[in-house]
Short mmCIF file of C-alpha atoms in Angstrom, two decimals:
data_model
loop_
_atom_site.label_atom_id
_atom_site.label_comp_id
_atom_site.label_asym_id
_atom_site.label_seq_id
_atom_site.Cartn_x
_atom_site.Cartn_y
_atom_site.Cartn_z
CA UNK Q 1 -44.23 -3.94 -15.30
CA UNK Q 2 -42.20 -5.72 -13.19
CA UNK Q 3 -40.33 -4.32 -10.14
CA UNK Q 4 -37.91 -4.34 -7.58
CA UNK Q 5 -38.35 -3.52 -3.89
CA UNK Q 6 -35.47 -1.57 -2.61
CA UNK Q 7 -36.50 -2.86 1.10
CA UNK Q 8 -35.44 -6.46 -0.01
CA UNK Q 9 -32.79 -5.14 -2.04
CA UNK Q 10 -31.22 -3.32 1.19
CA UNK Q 11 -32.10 -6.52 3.46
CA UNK Q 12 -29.86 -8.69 1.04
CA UNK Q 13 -27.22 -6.77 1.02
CA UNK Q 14 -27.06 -5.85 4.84
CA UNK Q 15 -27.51 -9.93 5.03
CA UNK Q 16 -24.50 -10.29 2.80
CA UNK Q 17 -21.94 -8.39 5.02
CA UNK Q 18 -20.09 -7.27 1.57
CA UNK Q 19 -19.92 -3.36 1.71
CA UNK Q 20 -17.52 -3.60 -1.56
CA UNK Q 21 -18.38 -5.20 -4.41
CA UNK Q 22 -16.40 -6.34 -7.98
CA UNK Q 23 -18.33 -6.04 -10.68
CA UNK Q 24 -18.73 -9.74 -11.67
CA UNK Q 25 -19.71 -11.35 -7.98
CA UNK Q 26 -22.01 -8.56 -7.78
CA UNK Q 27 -23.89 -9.58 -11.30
CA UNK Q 28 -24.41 -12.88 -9.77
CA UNK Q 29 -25.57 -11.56 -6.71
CA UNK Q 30 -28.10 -9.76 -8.94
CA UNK Q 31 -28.90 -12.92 -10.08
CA UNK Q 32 -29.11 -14.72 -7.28
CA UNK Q 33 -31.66 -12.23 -5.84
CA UNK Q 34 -33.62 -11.24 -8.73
CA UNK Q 35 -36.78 -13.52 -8.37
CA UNK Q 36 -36.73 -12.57 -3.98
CA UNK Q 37 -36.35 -8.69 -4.80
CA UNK Q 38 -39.65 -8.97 -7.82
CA UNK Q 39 -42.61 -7.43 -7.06
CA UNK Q 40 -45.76 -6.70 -9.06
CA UNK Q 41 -47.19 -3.66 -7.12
CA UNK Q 42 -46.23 -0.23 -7.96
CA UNK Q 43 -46.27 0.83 -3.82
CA UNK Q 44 -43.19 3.83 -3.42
CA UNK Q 45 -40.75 1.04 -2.00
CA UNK Q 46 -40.17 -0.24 -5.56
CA UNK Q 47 -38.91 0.83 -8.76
CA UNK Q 48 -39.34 -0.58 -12.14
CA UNK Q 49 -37.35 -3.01 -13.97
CA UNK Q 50 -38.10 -3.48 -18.10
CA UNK Q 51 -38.93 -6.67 -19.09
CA UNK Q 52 -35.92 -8.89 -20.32
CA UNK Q 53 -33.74 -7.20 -18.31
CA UNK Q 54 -30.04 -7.91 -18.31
CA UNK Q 55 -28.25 -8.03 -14.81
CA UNK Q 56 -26.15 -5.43 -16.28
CA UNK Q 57 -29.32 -3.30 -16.48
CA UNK Q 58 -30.42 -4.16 -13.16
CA UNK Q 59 -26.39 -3.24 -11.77
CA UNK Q 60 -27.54 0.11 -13.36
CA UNK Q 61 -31.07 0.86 -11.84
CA UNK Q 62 -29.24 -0.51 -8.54
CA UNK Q 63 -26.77 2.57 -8.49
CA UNK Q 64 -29.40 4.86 -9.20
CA UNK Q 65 -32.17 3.53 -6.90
CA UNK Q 66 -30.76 2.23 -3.82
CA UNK Q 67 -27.60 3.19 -1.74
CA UNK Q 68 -25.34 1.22 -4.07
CA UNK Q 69 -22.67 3.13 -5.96
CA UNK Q 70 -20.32 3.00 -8.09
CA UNK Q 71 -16.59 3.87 -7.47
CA UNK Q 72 -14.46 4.83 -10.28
CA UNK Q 73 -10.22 4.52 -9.42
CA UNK Q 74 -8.67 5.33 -12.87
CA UNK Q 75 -5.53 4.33 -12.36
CA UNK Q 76 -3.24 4.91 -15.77
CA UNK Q 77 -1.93 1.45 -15.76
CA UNK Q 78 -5.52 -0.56 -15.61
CA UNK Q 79 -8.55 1.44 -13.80
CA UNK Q 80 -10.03 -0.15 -11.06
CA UNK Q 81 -14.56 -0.11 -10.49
CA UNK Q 82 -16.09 -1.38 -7.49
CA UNK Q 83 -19.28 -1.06 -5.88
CA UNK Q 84 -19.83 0.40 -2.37
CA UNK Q 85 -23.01 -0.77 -0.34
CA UNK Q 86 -23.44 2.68 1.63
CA UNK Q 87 -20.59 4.43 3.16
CA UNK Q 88 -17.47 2.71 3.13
CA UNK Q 89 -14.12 3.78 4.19
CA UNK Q 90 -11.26 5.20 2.34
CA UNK Q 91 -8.63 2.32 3.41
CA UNK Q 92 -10.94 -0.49 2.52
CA UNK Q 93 -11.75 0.88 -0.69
CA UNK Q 94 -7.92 1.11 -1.50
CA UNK Q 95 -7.70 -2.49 -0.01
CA UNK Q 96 -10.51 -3.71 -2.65
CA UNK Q 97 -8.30 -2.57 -5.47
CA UNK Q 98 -6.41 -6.00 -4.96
CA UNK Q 99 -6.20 -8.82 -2.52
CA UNK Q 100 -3.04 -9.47 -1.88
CA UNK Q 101 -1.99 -6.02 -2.54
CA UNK Q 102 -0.82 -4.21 1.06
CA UNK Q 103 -0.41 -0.60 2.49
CA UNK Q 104 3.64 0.01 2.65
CA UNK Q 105 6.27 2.82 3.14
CA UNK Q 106 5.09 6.53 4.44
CA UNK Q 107 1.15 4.94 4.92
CA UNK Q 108 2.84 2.30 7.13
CA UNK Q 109 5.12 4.44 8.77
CA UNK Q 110 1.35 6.46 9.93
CA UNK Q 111 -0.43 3.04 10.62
CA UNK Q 112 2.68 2.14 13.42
CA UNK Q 113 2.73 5.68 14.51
CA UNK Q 114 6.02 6.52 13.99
CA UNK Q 115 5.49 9.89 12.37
CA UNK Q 116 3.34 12.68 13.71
CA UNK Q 117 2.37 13.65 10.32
CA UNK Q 118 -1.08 12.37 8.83
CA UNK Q 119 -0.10 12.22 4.94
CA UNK Q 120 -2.07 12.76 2.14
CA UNK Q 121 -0.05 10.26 0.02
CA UNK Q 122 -1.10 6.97 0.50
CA UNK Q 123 1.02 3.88 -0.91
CA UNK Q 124 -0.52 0.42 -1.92
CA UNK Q 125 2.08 -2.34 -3.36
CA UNK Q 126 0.71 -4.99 -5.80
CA UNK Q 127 3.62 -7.35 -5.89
CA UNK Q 128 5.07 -7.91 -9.55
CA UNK Q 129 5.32 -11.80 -10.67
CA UNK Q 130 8.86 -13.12 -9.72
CA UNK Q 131 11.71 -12.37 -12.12
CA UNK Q 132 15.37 -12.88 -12.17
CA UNK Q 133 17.84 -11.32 -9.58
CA UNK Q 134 19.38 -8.62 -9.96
CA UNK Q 135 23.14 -8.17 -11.74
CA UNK Q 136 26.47 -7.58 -9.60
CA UNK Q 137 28.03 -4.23 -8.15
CA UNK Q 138 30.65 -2.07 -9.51
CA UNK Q 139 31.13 1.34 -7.56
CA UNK Q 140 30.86 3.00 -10.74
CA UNK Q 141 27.51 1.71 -11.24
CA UNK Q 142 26.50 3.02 -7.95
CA UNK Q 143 27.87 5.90 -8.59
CA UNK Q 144 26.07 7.06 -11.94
CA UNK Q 145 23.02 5.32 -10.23
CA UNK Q 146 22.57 7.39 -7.41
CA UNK Q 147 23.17 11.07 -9.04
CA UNK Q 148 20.54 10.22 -11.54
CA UNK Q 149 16.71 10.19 -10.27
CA UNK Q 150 14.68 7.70 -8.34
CA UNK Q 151 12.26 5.98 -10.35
CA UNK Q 152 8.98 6.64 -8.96
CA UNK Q 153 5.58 4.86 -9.84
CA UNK Q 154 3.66 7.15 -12.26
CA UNK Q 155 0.37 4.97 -11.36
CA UNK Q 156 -1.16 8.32 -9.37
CA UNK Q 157 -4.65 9.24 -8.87
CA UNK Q 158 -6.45 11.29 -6.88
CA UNK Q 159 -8.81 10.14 -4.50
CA UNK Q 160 -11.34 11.69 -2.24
CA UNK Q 161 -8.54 13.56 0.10
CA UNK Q 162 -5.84 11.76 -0.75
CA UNK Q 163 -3.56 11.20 -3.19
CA UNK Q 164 -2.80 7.05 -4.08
CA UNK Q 165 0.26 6.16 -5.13
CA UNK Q 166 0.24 2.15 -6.44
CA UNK Q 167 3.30 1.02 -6.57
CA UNK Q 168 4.24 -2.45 -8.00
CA UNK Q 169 7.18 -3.78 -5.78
CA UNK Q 170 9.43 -6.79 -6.09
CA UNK Q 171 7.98 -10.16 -5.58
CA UNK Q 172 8.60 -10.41 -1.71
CA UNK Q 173 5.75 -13.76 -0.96
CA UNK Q 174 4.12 -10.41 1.11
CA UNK Q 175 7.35 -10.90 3.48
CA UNK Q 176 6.60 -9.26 6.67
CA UNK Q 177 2.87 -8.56 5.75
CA UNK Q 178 0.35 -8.21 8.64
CA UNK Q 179 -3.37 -7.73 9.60
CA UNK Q 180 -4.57 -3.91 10.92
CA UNK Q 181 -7.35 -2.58 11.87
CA UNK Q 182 -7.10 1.50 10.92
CA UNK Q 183 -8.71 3.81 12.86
CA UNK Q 184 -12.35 4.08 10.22
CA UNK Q 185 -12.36 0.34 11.22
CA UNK Q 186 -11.03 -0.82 7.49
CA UNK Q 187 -9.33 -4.00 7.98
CA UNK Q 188 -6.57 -3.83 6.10
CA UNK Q 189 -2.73 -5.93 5.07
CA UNK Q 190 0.38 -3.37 5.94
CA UNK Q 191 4.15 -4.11 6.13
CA UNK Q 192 5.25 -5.17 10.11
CA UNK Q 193 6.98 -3.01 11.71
CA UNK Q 194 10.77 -4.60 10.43
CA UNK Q 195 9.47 -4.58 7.00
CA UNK Q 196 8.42 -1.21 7.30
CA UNK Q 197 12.32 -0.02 8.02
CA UNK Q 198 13.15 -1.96 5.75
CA UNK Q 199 11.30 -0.64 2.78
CA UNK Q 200 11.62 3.57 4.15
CA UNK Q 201 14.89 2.87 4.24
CA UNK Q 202 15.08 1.62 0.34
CA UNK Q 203 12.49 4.41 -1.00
CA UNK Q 204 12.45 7.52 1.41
CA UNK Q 205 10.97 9.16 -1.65
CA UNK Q 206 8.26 7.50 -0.34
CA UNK Q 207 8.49 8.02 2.87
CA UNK Q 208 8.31 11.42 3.53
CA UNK Q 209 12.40 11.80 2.57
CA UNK Q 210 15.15 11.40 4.80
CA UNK Q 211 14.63 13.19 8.37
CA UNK Q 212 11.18 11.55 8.20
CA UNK Q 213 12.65 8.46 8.08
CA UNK Q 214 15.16 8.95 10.08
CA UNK Q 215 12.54 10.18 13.17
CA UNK Q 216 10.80 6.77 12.47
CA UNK Q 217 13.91 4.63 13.09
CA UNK Q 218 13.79 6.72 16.68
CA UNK Q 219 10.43 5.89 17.39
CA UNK Q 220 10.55 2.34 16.33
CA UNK Q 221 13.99 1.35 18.52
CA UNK Q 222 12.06 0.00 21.30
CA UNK Q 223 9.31 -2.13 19.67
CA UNK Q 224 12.08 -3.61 16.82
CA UNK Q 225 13.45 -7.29 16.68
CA UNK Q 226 17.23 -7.00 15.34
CA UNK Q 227 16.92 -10.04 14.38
CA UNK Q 228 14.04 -10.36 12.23
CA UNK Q 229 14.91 -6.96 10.72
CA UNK Q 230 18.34 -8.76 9.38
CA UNK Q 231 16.56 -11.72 8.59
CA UNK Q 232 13.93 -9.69 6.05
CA UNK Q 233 16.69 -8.22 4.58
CA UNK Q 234 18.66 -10.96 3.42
CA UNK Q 235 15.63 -12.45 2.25
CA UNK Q 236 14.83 -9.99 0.21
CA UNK Q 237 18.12 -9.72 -0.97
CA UNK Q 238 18.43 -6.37 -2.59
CA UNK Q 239 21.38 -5.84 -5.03
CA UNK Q 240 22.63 -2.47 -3.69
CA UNK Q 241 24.01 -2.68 0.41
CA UNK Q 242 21.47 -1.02 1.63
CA UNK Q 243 21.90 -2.45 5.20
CA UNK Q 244 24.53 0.12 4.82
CA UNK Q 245 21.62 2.86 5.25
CA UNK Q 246 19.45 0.30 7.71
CA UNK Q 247 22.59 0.58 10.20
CA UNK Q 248 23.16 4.41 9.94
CA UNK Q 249 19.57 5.04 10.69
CA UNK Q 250 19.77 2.51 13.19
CA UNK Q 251 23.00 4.16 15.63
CA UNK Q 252 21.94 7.99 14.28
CA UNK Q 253 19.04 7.22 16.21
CA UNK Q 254 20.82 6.65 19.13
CA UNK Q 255 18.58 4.75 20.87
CA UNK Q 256 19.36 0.58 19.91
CA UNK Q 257 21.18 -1.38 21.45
CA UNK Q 258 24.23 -3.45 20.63
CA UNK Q 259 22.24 -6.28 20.19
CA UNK Q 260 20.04 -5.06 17.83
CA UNK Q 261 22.45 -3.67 15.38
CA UNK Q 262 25.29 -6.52 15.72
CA UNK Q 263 23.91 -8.34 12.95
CA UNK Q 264 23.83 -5.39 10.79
CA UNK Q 265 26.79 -4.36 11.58
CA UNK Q 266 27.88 -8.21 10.39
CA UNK Q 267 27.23 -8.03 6.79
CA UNK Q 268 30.17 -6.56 4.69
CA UNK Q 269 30.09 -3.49 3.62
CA UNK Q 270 32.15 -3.63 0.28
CA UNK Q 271 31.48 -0.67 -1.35
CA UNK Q 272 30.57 3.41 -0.90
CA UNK Q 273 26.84 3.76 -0.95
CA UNK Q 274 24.32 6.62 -0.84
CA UNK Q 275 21.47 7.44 1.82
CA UNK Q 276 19.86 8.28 -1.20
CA UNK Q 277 19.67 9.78 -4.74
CA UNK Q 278 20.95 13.26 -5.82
CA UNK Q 279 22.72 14.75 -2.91
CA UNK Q 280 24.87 17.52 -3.13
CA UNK Q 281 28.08 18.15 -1.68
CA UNK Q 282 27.63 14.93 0.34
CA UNK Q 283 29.12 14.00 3.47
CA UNK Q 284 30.93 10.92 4.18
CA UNK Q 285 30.11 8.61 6.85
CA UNK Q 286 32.96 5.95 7.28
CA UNK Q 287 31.82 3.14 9.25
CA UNK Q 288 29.12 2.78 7.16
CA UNK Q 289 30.73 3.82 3.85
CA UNK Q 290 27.82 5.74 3.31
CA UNK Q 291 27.50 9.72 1.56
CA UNK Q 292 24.75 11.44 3.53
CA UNK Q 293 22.91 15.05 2.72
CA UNK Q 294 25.36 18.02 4.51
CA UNK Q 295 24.56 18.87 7.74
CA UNK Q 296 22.19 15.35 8.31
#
C-alpha cells in the first residue's frame, strides 16, 4: 500500500510559509505534493494512504497524522474552517476568517494602548457591500431611536479565551485601515488610530461603554491628527451628528488643543443628540447639544 512520509509532508509545508490554510488551496496543495510525499516502504515516518485516494481523504489522514489541524469557527451567520500548520496564533486565526475583514472598536482601542484593560471580546468587521445612504433627521426620530436598544451583532462565538464578536459594518473602502503587528507576532489589518475614535465613539457598546471610551480619547490626545479625524468623518458620513459625541469626548478629555477640535467644533450641530442609547435621567450638555449619563 501506498504511503505518505510525514517528514516530506512537514518539509513542504515549513517550505510553504502558510501556517493557515482554506480548505480549497490546501486540496491543491495536496495535490501538488502527492507524488513528492509517496513512498512504498512501511519505515515509522510514514503512514498509509488507500489506493484511489481522494485529496479529500488525504486532507483527512493529514489532520490525523501530522501537525495539521483543523479549526472549526461556527459562526451563526456562515461557519468559518481553516487549517492550522502547528501552532498558530489567536489574532491570525481571526484574521484568516476574511481578507479584507479588520480588527475595530474595543480590540483596537487594546492594539493602540489606550485602555489598560486586556478584553476578552474581540471585534472583527467584514464590510457589507455598498448600499444607499441613509434617510434625513427629525428630532423625534432621534429621540425614539436612542431610548430603544442598540442593535448589536448576534454573530458570537466562543473561541479559545475569547469571545469574537463579527460584526458586519458599513461599506467604508477599509477607511483608515492599517497594518499591525500584535504582540503573538500575528500580522494583522486594525482601524488607525482616528478611525478608531471614530468608530468607539459610534458603538461604545463595543467599546467597553462610555468611561472606557472616554479614558481612550485621553490617552489618544497627543498622538491624534484633528484633521484627519474630521476628514474620516465626513467621509463616512453617518446620518446621526455624531461629531456631536466626537467633540464632547474630545474637550471632556481636557487635554486637545484648539486646533485639534476647531474643525469639529465647525460642523453644525442642528439637533439634540445622545452619547448613547438608554440613559436615564440624562444630563444636558449645551454646546454640544448632547444628553449624557448623570454624573458623567
Amino acid at each position: 500500500m501506498a504511503a505518505f512520509s510525514r517528514k516530506r509532508i512537514k518539509a513542504s509545508f515549513d517550505e510553504s510559509g502558510i501556517r493557515i490554510w482554506s480548505r480549497q488551496p490546501l486540496l491543491q496543495f495536496i495535490q501538488e505534493q502527492w507524488e513528492h510525499w509517496s513512498q512504498d516502504d512501511a519505515s515509522p515516518d510514514c503512514f498509509p494512504i488507500p489506493p484511489m485516494a481522494t485529496t479529500t481523504q488525504a486532507l483527512n489522514l493529514l489532520v490525523k497524522h501530522t501537525q495539521l489541524k483543523s479549526v472549526s469557527l461556527p459562526f451563526p451567520y456562515r461557519s468559518v474552517t481553516r487549517f492550522v500548520w502547528g501552532d498558530v496564533p489567536t489574532y491570525a486565526i481571526i484574521q484568516a476568517v476574511d481578507a479584507q475583514g479588520y480588527f475595530t472598536h474595543y480590540t483596537a482601542m487594546h492594539l493602540h494602548g489606550l485602555t489598560d484593560q486586556i478584553p476578552k471580546a474581540i471585534y472583527f468587521n467584514v464590510e457589507q457591500p455598498a448600499t444607499g445612504g441613509g434617510g434625513s433627521l427629525t428630532q423625534g426620530g432621534i429621540d425614539r431611536a436612542f431610548k430603544g436598544k442598540c442593535r448589536v451583532t448576534n454573530n458570537v462565538i466562543k473561541f479559545r479565551d475569547v469571545t469574537i464578536h463579527k460584526v458586519n459594518g458599513q461599506n467604508t473602502g477599509r477607511l483608515g485601515v492599517e497594518s499591525l503587528r500584535t504582540a503573538d507576532g500575528s500580522a494583522v489589518a486594525v482601524t488607525n488610530l482616528e478611525r478608531t475614535l471614530i468608530d468607539i465613539a459610534v458603538r461604545p457598546i463595543y467599546s467597553g461603554g462610555v468611561a472606557e471610551v472616554a479614558n481612550a480619547y485621553k490617552a489618544a490626545a497627543e498622538k491624534v491628527s484633528g484633521n484627519r479625524l474630521t476628514t474620516y468623518l465626513k467621509s463616512l458620513n453617518y446620518t446621526y451628528p455624531y461629531h456631536q459625541v466626537i467633540g464632547y469626548y474630545m474637550e471632556r478629555a481636557g487635554t486637545y488643543s484648539e486646533s485639534q477640535i476647531k474643525k469639529i467644533r465647525a460642523i453644525p450641530r442642528e439637533f439634540d443628540f445622545y452619547l448613547t442609547y438608554q440613559i436615564k435621567n440624562p444630563s444636558y450638555n449645551e454646546e454640544w447639544r448632547l444628553f449624557t449619563p448623570q454624573g458623567f
